[in-house]
Every structure is written in C-alpha cells, then in structure tokens.
XYZ file of C-alpha atoms in Angstrom:
640
model
C 79.374 -4.022 42.358
C 79.739 -0.764 40.496
C 77.718 2.313 41.499
C 77.228 5.369 39.349
C 77.141 8.598 41.260
C 74.496 10.814 39.493
C 74.639 14.486 40.004
C 71.464 16.330 41.057
C 70.993 17.646 37.480
C 71.349 14.139 36.042
C 68.816 12.746 38.493
C 66.377 15.570 37.635
C 66.762 14.959 33.886
C 66.191 11.198 34.246
C 63.051 11.823 36.303
C 61.741 14.237 33.650
C 62.269 11.679 30.857
C 60.389 9.024 32.846
C 57.498 11.441 33.416
C 57.289 12.139 29.707
C 57.278 8.424 28.949
C 54.460 7.875 31.406
C 52.502 10.756 29.861
C 52.995 9.398 26.339
C 51.991 5.913 27.425
C 48.874 7.302 29.146
C 47.914 9.265 26.043
C 48.471 6.217 23.846
C 46.332 4.021 26.100
C 43.561 6.635 26.144
C 43.682 6.925 22.365
C 43.488 3.161 21.888
C 40.622 2.925 24.378
C 38.669 5.660 22.591
C 39.269 3.909 19.282
C 37.950 0.712 20.823
C 34.818 2.479 22.055
C 34.341 4.089 18.662
C 34.654 0.697 17.021
C 31.801 -0.519 19.184
C 29.720 2.299 17.738
C 30.911 1.286 14.248
C 33.735 3.282 12.761
C 32.934 1.841 9.341
C 29.777 3.132 7.642
C 26.794 0.777 7.579
C 26.306 -1.378 4.505
C 24.843 0.346 1.461
C 21.819 -1.967 1.429
C 19.664 -4.011 3.786
C 17.390 -6.858 2.751
C 15.031 -8.339 5.317
C 13.440 -11.655 4.385
C 10.162 -12.841 5.885
C 10.161 -16.394 7.278
C 8.180 -18.777 5.029
C 5.715 -21.251 6.459
C 6.763 -24.871 6.587
C 3.413 -25.718 4.972
C 3.785 -23.196 2.119
C 4.012 -24.466 -1.444
C 6.972 -23.259 -3.482
C 6.580 -22.164 -7.087
C 7.935 -24.592 -9.643
C 8.120 -21.828 -12.269
C 10.074 -19.032 -10.582
C 13.002 -18.617 -8.217
C 14.117 -15.206 -6.939
C 17.176 -13.664 -5.322
C 17.508 -10.176 -3.839
C 21.087 -8.957 -3.474
C 22.136 -12.582 -4.027
C 19.938 -13.820 -1.164
C 17.369 -16.488 -2.131
C 13.790 -15.394 -1.409
C 11.043 -17.977 -0.983
C 8.524 -17.835 -3.861
C 5.136 -18.957 -2.554
C 2.584 -20.513 -4.885
C -1.067 -19.589 -4.270
C -3.443 -21.253 -6.716
C -2.491 -19.929 -10.180
C -0.184 -17.119 -9.013
C 3.051 -16.830 -7.044
C 4.473 -14.061 -4.899
C 7.553 -12.945 -3.016
C 7.620 -10.502 -0.139
C 10.591 -8.789 1.499
C 11.699 -5.440 2.922
C 14.750 -3.456 1.925
C 16.672 -0.211 2.204
C 19.248 1.149 -0.208
C 19.268 -0.807 -3.461
C 17.568 -4.147 -4.091
C 19.082 -6.040 -7.013
C 16.437 -8.561 -8.015
C 17.068 -11.578 -10.214
C 14.237 -13.857 -11.334
C 14.988 -17.254 -12.802
C 12.261 -18.859 -14.910
C 12.011 -22.596 -15.540
C 12.467 -22.027 -19.291
C 14.273 -19.619 -21.594
C 12.510 -16.256 -21.590
C 11.473 -14.950 -24.991
C 9.061 -12.237 -23.873
C 7.762 -10.791 -20.623
C 6.139 -7.705 -19.103
C 6.818 -6.010 -15.780
C 3.896 -3.893 -14.624
C 2.989 -1.213 -13.785
C 4.615 0.037 -16.964
C 4.361 3.606 -15.684
C 7.271 2.901 -13.310
C 9.527 2.586 -16.375
C 11.768 -0.016 -14.797
C 14.889 -0.878 -16.726
C 15.225 -4.655 -16.783
C 17.675 -7.077 -18.363
C 17.027 -10.542 -19.749
C 19.556 -13.245 -20.459
C 18.557 -16.826 -21.101
C 16.046 -17.767 -18.427
C 16.912 -14.853 -16.117
C 15.319 -11.425 -15.685
C 16.991 -8.822 -13.487
C 16.359 -5.251 -12.379
C 17.036 -2.951 -9.431
C 14.838 -0.974 -7.039
C 15.678 1.986 -4.834
C 12.047 2.648 -3.860
C 9.495 0.173 -2.431
C 7.188 -1.104 -5.175
C 4.421 -3.592 -5.912
C 5.227 -5.256 -9.231
C 3.729 -7.892 -11.501
C 5.759 -10.119 -13.807
C 3.381 -11.511 -16.431
C 3.114 -12.445 -20.111
C 6.208 -14.595 -19.607
C 6.210 -16.622 -22.815
C 2.924 -18.545 -22.706
C 3.096 -19.271 -18.968
C -0.138 -18.611 -17.091
C 1.471 -18.207 -13.667
C 2.105 -14.583 -12.717
C 4.690 -13.458 -10.176
C 3.835 -10.643 -7.762
C 6.816 -8.884 -6.194
C 5.974 -7.127 -2.923
C 8.999 -5.000 -2.045
C 8.259 -3.255 1.267
C 10.128 -0.516 3.110
C 11.771 -1.471 6.387
C 9.341 -1.547 9.300
C 9.273 1.596 11.403
C 9.359 1.013 15.139
C 7.735 -2.423 15.178
C 6.548 -3.488 18.644
C 9.154 -5.346 20.675
C 8.449 -8.319 22.887
C 9.357 -7.358 26.421
C 7.971 -3.832 26.160
C 5.434 -3.024 28.854
C 2.547 -2.475 26.432
C 3.272 -5.578 24.333
C 1.665 -8.954 25.098
C 2.867 -12.111 23.369
C -0.075 -14.235 22.233
C 2.025 -17.307 23.086
C 1.628 -16.357 26.766
C -1.953 -17.622 26.406
C -0.715 -21.111 25.446
C -2.003 -20.585 21.917
C -1.050 -23.189 19.322
C 0.974 -21.608 16.507
C 1.398 -24.694 14.333
C -1.988 -24.390 12.630
C -3.153 -27.744 13.972
C -5.511 -26.649 16.761
C -8.389 -24.163 16.753
C -7.084 -21.267 18.868
C -10.175 -19.016 18.751
C -11.114 -19.007 22.445
C -7.606 -18.281 23.687
C -7.016 -15.545 21.112
C -10.354 -13.931 21.974
C -9.462 -13.971 25.668
C -6.146 -12.302 24.875
C -7.929 -9.629 22.820
C -10.323 -8.910 25.683
C -7.504 -8.656 28.227
C -5.113 -6.548 26.141
C -7.834 -4.091 25.101
C -8.512 -3.282 28.754
C -5.091 -1.644 29.117
C -4.910 -0.208 25.559
C -2.114 -2.598 24.677
C -0.533 -4.373 21.721
C -1.201 -8.060 21.058
C 1.833 -9.538 19.314
C 1.607 -12.587 17.034
C 5.071 -14.092 16.381
C 5.741 -16.160 13.266
C 3.448 -19.183 13.063
C -0.056 -20.225 12.000
C -3.021 -19.408 14.255
C -6.252 -21.158 13.266
C -9.343 -19.227 14.238
C -13.020 -18.602 13.792
C -14.492 -15.102 14.024
C -12.567 -12.802 16.362
C -14.354 -9.783 17.845
C -11.922 -6.925 18.282
C -12.405 -4.430 21.084
C -11.702 -0.709 21.268
C -8.207 0.560 22.039
C -6.200 -2.427 20.858
C -3.405 -2.985 18.353
C -3.019 -6.364 16.662
C 0.530 -6.788 15.425
C 1.157 -9.631 12.982
C 4.912 -10.173 12.787
C 6.507 -11.319 9.515
C 5.769 -15.008 9.058
C 2.601 -14.966 11.177
C -0.736 -16.084 9.711
C -4.246 -15.758 11.099
C -6.019 -18.522 9.171
C -9.721 -19.348 8.992
C -10.441 -22.831 10.293
C -11.717 -25.480 7.892
C -13.463 -27.694 10.463
C -16.501 -25.388 10.819
C -17.858 -22.258 9.112
C -15.590 -19.473 10.439
C -18.119 -16.620 10.410
C -21.192 -16.713 8.215
C -22.253 -13.273 7.010
C -19.803 -11.393 9.200
C -16.037 -10.898 9.387
C -13.200 -13.201 10.310
C -12.000 -10.088 12.132
C -15.145 -8.275 13.280
C -14.742 -4.609 14.262
C -18.236 -3.645 15.422
C -19.051 -0.669 17.652
C -15.347 -0.084 18.304
C -12.869 2.746 17.982
C -9.105 3.264 18.077
C -8.126 -0.102 16.604
C -4.974 -0.913 14.634
C -4.181 -4.048 12.646
C -0.582 -3.763 11.511
C 2.522 -5.767 10.657
C 3.921 -7.844 7.819
C 1.896 -10.960 8.621
C -1.018 -12.512 6.715
C -4.758 -13.010 7.187
C -5.795 -16.091 5.217
C -9.526 -16.618 4.712
C -9.235 -20.090 3.154
C -11.945 -18.925 0.763
C -10.981 -21.443 -1.909
C -12.045 -24.129 0.572
C -15.134 -22.445 2.013
C -16.850 -20.746 -0.922
C -17.744 -24.009 -2.730
C -19.165 -25.094 0.649
C -21.336 -21.944 0.848
C -18.966 -20.081 3.158
C -19.798 -16.355 3.162
C -17.703 -14.034 5.312
C -15.446 -11.012 4.915
C -11.837 -11.003 6.079
C -12.074 -7.655 7.930
C -15.521 -6.179 8.591
C -16.062 -2.729 10.089
C -19.504 -1.758 11.377
C -20.061 1.444 13.349
C -16.286 1.659 13.701
C -14.213 4.798 14.145
C -10.506 5.662 14.047
C -9.279 2.452 12.429
C -5.816 1.891 10.961
C -4.879 -1.050 8.731
C -1.251 -1.133 7.629
C 1.222 -3.446 5.884
C -0.656 -6.743 6.230
C -1.325 -9.240 3.439
C -4.937 -10.363 2.926
C -5.205 -13.660 1.117
C -7.887 -15.991 -0.232
C -11.140 -14.398 1.021
C -14.486 -16.169 0.838
C -16.221 -12.904 -0.113
C -14.956 -9.336 0.375
C -11.601 -8.405 1.842
C -12.399 -5.171 3.727
C -16.026 -4.120 4.262
C -16.743 -0.746 5.892
C -20.309 0.068 6.948
C -21.416 3.125 8.967
C -17.740 3.753 9.747
C -15.495 6.803 9.678
C -11.911 7.969 10.026
C -10.289 4.899 8.493
C -6.702 4.825 7.213
C -5.430 1.952 5.099
C -1.814 1.926 3.951
C 0.443 -0.554 2.139
C -2.134 -3.340 2.239
C -1.683 -6.238 -0.168
C -4.713 -8.244 -1.318
C -4.332 -11.545 -3.172
C -7.782 -12.941 -3.970
C -7.246 -15.645 -6.570
C -9.804 -18.364 -5.793
C -9.906 -21.633 -7.671
C -12.331 -22.496 -9.046
C -12.960 -18.815 -9.754
C -15.882 -17.091 -8.045
C -16.987 -13.459 -7.808
C -17.540 -11.155 -4.803
C -13.884 -10.949 -3.725
C -14.155 -7.152 -3.572
C -11.132 -5.248 -2.364
C -12.739 -2.391 -0.406
C -16.485 -1.913 0.079
C -17.839 1.386 1.413
C -21.389 1.391 2.787
C -22.602 4.660 4.319
C -19.075 5.528 5.466
C -16.889 8.621 5.362
C -13.427 10.098 5.864
C -11.453 7.156 4.500
C -7.964 7.190 2.976
C -6.569 4.206 1.095
C -2.950 4.620 0.073
C -0.422 2.471 -1.760
C -2.351 -0.804 -1.898
C -2.300 -3.778 -4.251
C -5.593 -5.408 -5.168
C -5.625 -8.697 -7.059
C -9.130 -10.143 -7.250
C -12.131 -11.308 -9.224
C -14.645 -8.516 -8.582
C -14.732 -4.813 -7.699
C -11.491 -3.256 -6.516
C -13.712 -0.721 -4.742
C -17.502 -0.577 -4.457
C -19.887 2.000 -2.971
C -23.412 1.778 -1.603
C -25.440 2.732 1.432
C -28.707 3.180 3.318
C -30.049 5.201 6.250
C -30.006 2.616 8.991
C -27.353 4.347 11.070
C -26.161 7.851 11.910
C -23.991 7.976 8.783
C -26.077 7.987 5.587
C -23.778 9.135 2.805
C -20.543 7.797 1.414
C -18.305 10.850 1.351
C -14.750 12.086 1.550
C -13.114 8.871 0.356
C -9.617 9.117 -1.092
C -7.997 6.170 -2.923
C -4.518 6.856 -4.286
C -1.104 5.519 -5.344
C -2.257 1.950 -5.900
C -2.125 -1.018 -8.276
C -5.208 -3.002 -9.349
C -5.163 -6.294 -11.223
C -8.215 -8.178 -12.495
C -11.777 -7.590 -11.320
C -14.088 -4.724 -12.225
C -12.256 -1.590 -11.184
C -14.330 1.212 -9.681
C -17.974 0.354 -8.942
C -20.594 2.733 -7.568
C -23.831 0.846 -7.495
C -27.093 0.202 -5.743
C -28.144 1.878 -2.530
C -31.221 0.749 -0.637
C -32.572 4.176 0.308
C -31.739 7.416 -1.551
C -28.513 8.908 -0.266
C -25.417 10.632 -1.637
C -22.130 9.194 -2.768
C -19.980 12.276 -3.117
C -16.517 13.796 -2.794
C -14.748 10.640 -3.936
C -11.202 10.692 -5.343
C -9.279 8.046 -7.255
C -5.767 9.233 -8.043
C -2.512 7.878 -9.405
C -3.693 4.311 -9.910
C -2.382 1.693 -12.327
C -5.054 -0.698 -13.570
C -2.897 -3.429 -15.056
C -5.851 -5.535 -16.156
C -9.604 -5.313 -15.564
C -12.843 -6.771 -16.855
C -14.292 -3.250 -16.703
C -12.885 0.069 -15.524
C -15.942 1.775 -14.016
C -19.583 0.873 -13.426
C -22.073 3.478 -12.116
C -25.583 2.212 -11.317
C -27.839 4.684 -9.419
C -30.824 2.418 -10.007
C -32.336 1.878 -6.559
C -31.540 5.116 -4.769
C -28.398 7.209 -4.738
C -27.020 10.456 -6.080
C -23.448 10.319 -7.389
C -21.703 13.701 -7.280
C -18.248 15.294 -7.211
C -16.217 12.239 -8.150
C -12.651 12.623 -9.422
C -10.501 10.217 -11.419
C -7.005 11.705 -11.703
C -3.998 10.259 -13.481
C -5.388 6.752 -13.942
C -3.400 4.459 -16.241
C -5.066 1.406 -17.788
C -2.881 -1.204 -19.431
C -5.470 -3.749 -20.539
C -9.237 -4.392 -20.531
C -10.808 -7.777 -21.237
C -10.996 -8.594 -24.955
C -14.356 -10.384 -25.075
C -17.432 -9.863 -22.857
C -18.339 -12.701 -20.500
C -20.936 -13.188 -17.771
C -20.531 -10.300 -15.286
C -17.514 -9.091 -17.289
C -18.426 -6.314 -19.708
C -15.032 -5.800 -21.446
C -15.744 -2.026 -21.391
C -14.124 1.034 -19.940
C -17.398 2.557 -18.691
C -20.874 1.220 -17.981
C -22.911 4.101 -16.552
C -26.616 3.282 -16.624
C -29.740 4.762 -15.054
C -32.390 2.137 -15.727
C -34.349 -0.595 -13.986
C -31.916 -3.227 -12.802
C -32.766 -6.793 -13.666
C -33.160 -8.938 -10.591
C -33.157 -5.945 -8.203
C -36.560 -5.602 -6.466
C -35.595 -2.154 -5.140
C -34.950 -0.762 -8.628
C -37.731 1.429 -10.040
C -37.847 4.830 -11.828
C -39.146 6.675 -8.768
C -36.004 5.571 -6.912
C -33.488 6.481 -9.621
C -30.710 8.919 -8.748
C -28.340 10.899 -10.959
C -24.660 11.076 -11.984
C -23.262 14.640 -11.899
C -20.018 16.567 -11.639
C -17.627 13.778 -12.570
C -14.081 14.808 -13.520
C -11.803 12.376 -15.351
C -8.360 13.953 -15.725
C -5.414 12.329 -17.484
C -6.944 8.913 -18.097
C -4.570 6.925 -20.314
C -5.728 3.622 -21.804
C -3.322 1.326 -23.617
C -5.970 -1.233 -24.642
C -9.653 -0.255 -24.374
C -11.210 -3.744 -24.345
C -13.559 -5.601 -26.631
C -16.795 -3.612 -26.194
C -17.910 -0.002 -26.429
C -18.522 2.017 -23.279
C -22.214 2.668 -22.592
C -23.845 5.779 -21.062
C -27.616 5.917 -20.422
C -29.629 8.572 -18.562
C -33.331 8.331 -17.727
C -34.797 11.844 -17.936
C -33.831 15.505 -17.408
C -33.592 15.105 -13.619
C -32.318 11.540 -13.419
C -29.500 12.109 -15.829
C -25.745 12.002 -16.447
C -24.468 15.586 -16.577
C -21.345 17.722 -16.268
C -18.978 14.849 -16.932
C -15.612 16.233 -18.077
C -12.891 14.158 -19.741
C -9.672 16.192 -19.732
C -6.629 14.769 -21.540
C -8.267 11.445 -22.341
C -5.890 9.227 -24.304
C -7.004 5.854 -25.693
C -4.612 3.549 -27.513
C -2.194 6.396 -28.173
C -4.790 8.857 -29.472
C -5.916 12.082 -27.817
C -9.703 11.948 -27.522
C -11.920 15.003 -28.008
C -15.262 13.402 -28.879
C -17.363 10.353 -27.898
C -16.944 8.628 -31.256
C -13.157 8.420 -31.023
C -13.504 7.168 -27.454
C -15.751 4.277 -28.585
C -18.505 5.639 -26.333
C -22.107 4.668 -27.017
C -24.309 7.574 -25.844
C -27.796 6.082 -25.584
C -29.945 9.226 -25.260
C -30.070 12.998 -24.791
C -29.868 12.685 -21.012
C -26.109 12.178 -21.152
C -23.836 15.247 -21.229
C -20.133 14.594 -21.708
C -17.456 17.210 -22.352
C -13.958 16.617 -23.743
C -11.098 19.067 -23.115
C -7.327 19.261 -23.353
C -5.096 21.057 -20.846
C -1.565 21.359 -19.503
C -2.055 19.984 -15.970
C 0.211 20.281 -12.973
C 1.673 16.879 -12.133
C 3.969 16.512 -9.136
C 6.629 13.879 -8.553
C 9.465 13.204 -6.133
C 12.822 11.467 -6.442
C 15.976 11.034 -4.387
C 18.555 13.014 -6.357
C 21.202 12.026 -3.774
C 20.302 8.514 -2.623
C 22.743 8.326 0.308
C 23.589 10.743 3.102
C 26.448 10.596 5.574
C 28.211 12.934 7.987
C 29.244 15.928 5.889
C 27.409 14.673 2.779
C 23.740 15.575 2.541
C 21.164 13.392 0.876
C 18.581 15.151 -1.228
C 15.021 14.859 -2.460
C 13.756 16.772 -5.468
C 10.088 17.608 -5.947
C 9.182 18.745 -9.453
C 6.056 19.909 -11.214
C 4.800 20.249 -14.759
C 2.249 22.735 -16.065
C 1.675 26.321 -14.963
C 4.631 27.923 -13.157
C 3.139 31.406 -12.786
C 2.060 30.735 -9.201
C 3.792 29.163 -6.215
C 2.724 25.600 -5.441
C 2.738 24.123 -1.944
C 3.071 20.345 -1.799
C 2.571 18.321 1.372
C 4.218 14.995 2.077
C 4.276 12.330 4.771
C 7.613 11.826 6.547
C 8.352 8.243 7.496
C 11.310 5.892 7.663
C 13.475 4.292 10.321
C 15.430 7.535 10.874
C 13.848 10.070 13.227
C 13.112 13.544 11.911
C 15.016 16.103 13.996
C 17.098 13.439 15.743
C 18.916 11.359 13.135
C 18.843 14.213 10.634
C 18.137 17.917 10.779
C 14.420 18.521 11.078
C 12.483 19.061 7.866
C 8.895 20.371 7.602
C 5.975 18.378 6.196
C 5.515 20.600 3.162
C 7.511 22.575 0.637
C 6.660 25.416 -1.743
C 7.857 25.525 -5.338
C 8.317 29.257 -6.027
C 6.950 31.265 -8.937
C 8.773 30.488 -12.175
C 10.411 27.333 -10.826
C 9.583 23.711 -11.511
C 11.845 22.108 -8.888
C 12.596 22.437 -5.207
C 15.123 20.453 -3.159
C 14.893 19.036 0.359
C 18.269 18.380 1.982
C 18.776 15.540 4.469
C 21.619 16.476 6.842
C 22.563 13.545 9.133
C 23.105 13.973 12.873
C 24.352 11.660 15.671
C 26.546 9.739 13.234
C 28.497 7.857 15.913
C 25.311 6.278 17.249
C 24.283 4.756 13.913
C 24.541 0.966 13.790
C 22.965 0.354 10.395
C 21.493 2.062 7.370
C 18.586 4.342 8.313
C 15.890 5.552 5.931
C 14.046 8.811 5.302
C 10.889 7.920 3.382
C 8.794 10.726 1.866
C 5.404 10.107 0.261
C 3.541 12.905 -1.502
C 0.063 13.863 -0.336
C -2.641 14.528 -2.912
C -5.430 17.110 -3.035
C -8.703 15.133 -2.791
C -11.661 16.218 -4.962
C -9.553 18.960 -6.526
C -7.594 19.399 -9.753
C -5.008 21.863 -8.399
C -2.335 19.229 -9.000
C -2.029 15.489 -9.527
C 0.459 12.887 -8.350
C 2.671 10.958 -10.750
C 3.843 7.319 -10.534
C 6.907 8.691 -8.708
C 4.935 9.566 -5.587
C 7.471 8.354 -3.013
C 11.238 8.308 -2.574
C 13.849 7.238 -0.032
C 17.143 8.734 1.143
C 19.400 6.358 3.071
C 21.609 7.606 5.908
C 24.899 5.784 6.471
C-alpha cells in the first residue's frame, strides 16, 4: 500500500477546496429549492383569459338552431320557448363563435350602440369581448329564434362551503333533482340561517318550491347551475311572491343561479304570482341572478326603500303569449338603484304607481341605468289609487332594442309626475302596426278618464311636469304617431324639454317632425339642441403585470371650461390596495382636458395564481344633466 505524505500546507489547501465545494453545493441546493417554491407560486404568468362555464341542467332543452363556443370551449345553448340563451363568465378576452343551422345571409347583434365588430363566414358568426355584455343575436335570415348572450364578469368573493357563516341547503336533506317539493325544508333552513345572519347556499341542482318567506338578515346564494323552480302540482303563491320579502330588512339574493316561475304552465291555469315580491322591505340587494318564466311580474316593490339591483337578467317569454310580465314595478317606494340589467318580456320594463296605505306614499329617487330592454312597453308611469307624487326618477344609458311603446304616462286616477329624466336612451325599433295593448308609438301621455278604471275621474287627475328627455335617439319610430293630451291649465303637461332628439337620422326641433300629435293647448313641449357632456371609460392597457401598469381612460365630450369629477364603482376579483396600488373612487378631469388616466400598478405578484380583474363601472348623476353616461360605461383591466 502506498501512502502520500502531505505537508501541512497541502493539507490546509485540500481542506479549503472541500469547504468551497460544500459552500457551492449548499448555495446550489438553496437556489434550486427557492426555484421550486417559486414554481409553486407560479413562475409563469397566468393565462391571458379565463372562461367559466355554468353547469347546464340535465332536463334543459338544447337549441337546435344555434351552437356556441367561447375560446374554443363549447357552451350549452338552452332553449326557452321561442328564444335561446347562453350564460358564462370570463376575464381577459372572450372569443365567441356562433354556428347557425343554415348559411347566414343577414343578422343583427344588438345593442348596436356597442359597435361590436363581427365576422361572418358561411354559417358562422364570430366576435370578441373584453368587457362583460348582454347581447342579442336576431334578424338571422328569417329565423324567429333569437339568441341572448349573457357574458358575466367573474364572481367576486362567492361564498364558500365550509365557511362558518355558510350553510349548505343539502344539510337539510333537501331534494335537488326537481322531483320532490322541498318547500318545508327550505323554509326551515331560511328560518334557522336568518337567526345567525348567515348565508344559505344552494349548490347546482333543481329545488322545487312553493312560496318561500324570507326573513331579515339572510343571504340566499344561488350557485351557478342552481334553480329555484315553482312547483306545478299546486298553485305556488296566488297573489304574492314565489320569494316573499315582507316586513324584512338586510336581505340579499345573489349568485349566478336561476329563479324559474314556470309561468308558461301556471298562467293558462289562472296562476297569479310574482317571482320576487317586496312589501315593507328595506336594505335589499338583488345581484347576478337570472329570473325566468314568471306568471306575472318579475320584481314587485311596494312600500319599500333602499333597494339595489345589479346585473339581473330577466327572460319572460311565455307561450302562448300573455301580458303582465313586468320587469320592475315600483309602488310607493323610494331610494332604488337598478344597474346593468337585461329585461326581455311582454309588458312594462318598469312601471310606477302608489297609494297612501303605508308610511311611504311617493315613488321617488329611483335610478335605472346602463341596461338593455327587449320587447314590452318600455317605461310606464300609470294609475295611482290615491293622489301622490312620482318624482325624481332617472332613466339613463338604456338600449331599447325593440318595444311596443317607449313611454306611457297616465295620471288618470291620482298622481303627480314631476322631475323625470330620460338621458341617452337609444331606441332601435318600435312595433310597426298597433295591436291590442300595443300602441306602436314612442309616447302616449294622456290625462283623461281611463276606460275600465273606476277610480279615474277629472277630480282625481294629476299632472305631468318638468320632464327632461336628453339625447333620445330613435332608429325606427314605429307605426303610429305619439299622442300628448292635457286636461286643463292645472291638470296639464308642461315644461317638457326634448334636447338633442334624433328620429330616424333627423335632428328634431318641432312636434311635426317628431310625428307628435298634440291634442290641445294644455301640452307644452320645448325642443332644443346642445353640446352635452357624455362620459365613457375604456381600458387603454388591457393587461397589467409586475413592472407594466394597466390603464383606464375616462373621457368626456362637451364643455371643457370647467373641471369634471366622475365617480365610479371599483369591483373585480383583485383587491384594491392589496393586489394593486390603491385607487380612489373618483377622478377629476381638469379644465381644458377631455381625458384622464387611472393607472393599475400590480402588487404581490408572487402570490397570484390566476388572472385577476379590476372592474370599474361609472356612476351617473341622477335627476341631473351635468353629464351623461355612454354605452361604454364599464371597463376591465386584467392583472397577470
């Protein structure tokens, strides 16, 4: 055996080399471990788009006319009587392709004001969205079936099963197959959950029920794919609501599920009930749900206040057709905001009335904005039982794709209509030929004895005053002239201002060109032209990432000689001040400028698992003409 005799210096040098090797190995291991941890937190940026599909019901009928994909994912197209619809949520960009059963020669995508760029090839129609929208595909060749596209934003903080405040309805042994009447068990769950101010969670499935009486301090969450359906074995709720909110406060009904009234079954059998009925209710929030097939009205509010309704979708398409499927009825109620809704129905999109049977007498401070209406009779303000006021009402930034009539005012049995604003309303089409209960007019404003109304008499007549119609654009005015009739110098129609009225491409400055029939001297209309301030928002930089800011731009038209402060709602799956640098809820466009930018600077990048959204929606100025909202009222920046 051979031994090497190292000197002290050689031994020292060898030891030093080994120490360096160990240090390098340790550093390499630490680096690899940190890389591994970083990979768990996603070193690659999240995908540029997310599409979330809602589970279809096994009992749902598929359309035989349309098929749809979103980012190459098939989306179930549900047939409901003579229409079809798809519903999904997305972030980023949604590339939508619609395949029709036959070659497409012509089609329309509404609202036209959105100015979507679409492409057609053979039997396919395609377009892209970067902002949530409610769209209608119609006039496809000679096909009667219309396709409604309900493109939602991603849900923000939906309740999670397992959370302390969340109760799963299945814990009450409730049938979710739609085969068994579950009313008693659901009602028991409502009673129990309300006691601890909790959330009652309905997973995907069908829950057959009769009238449910909600209690104060409860949230009903309908998860995507869940349906509360009126039973067909017995009358669900005659004269009341399938969901009855009476003498309650602090109630939320939210989620991407559906409330199905089975009205097509019940109305021919004399069924008469509203889907959601509020009576003496306060602090109510309805958000995101789909209301379908009512027997009568969809949402009725009487003697109620402080109600917020957002992103509701109403599909009321009964067959055979019947009336009374109103979208939103206000009866002696106040402080109500309805934002970003779709109404498809056979009667009034909104209707007003009232009496003095409760503490609230007047309809006031009601704000309806950023919505799409199809079919029905538009904006109705009609009979009240005892004289009261309907005042401080705003309709703004609404697309009326089709209607039998735009507006009917009837103060014929009590009621004074004052301070009502229509701002930036766009009408695509009015009925060509009058039919029963369908006037084919833009306006029917009459102060006269109502036929068939025992409460209508001259001593009970009210008036119509201080009505401001700004930027009303009508593509097709309908088959009949508008009619305006006052009664006398006190019970009259006065101080009605049409500013920037445009009918069939023509600026209107007199009643004759508007096809208005002024019946007597008790009608005073004024026509003006102005340069209004219209505000819109867009995402000028759609994506944000670490070191690359996203950006919103808010712009205005009109007068720039004064600063303009615009408020907006901040939503989205990203948290303001946590996932991105905090932004305020308003911005001021300075004197002389027409644009201001809002930067979105991401934070906590290493914790991000998927695309997050910053969703801004402009607020309007109710019963004011300081500025108006445009069709581009909301925008999204996506954080990678």
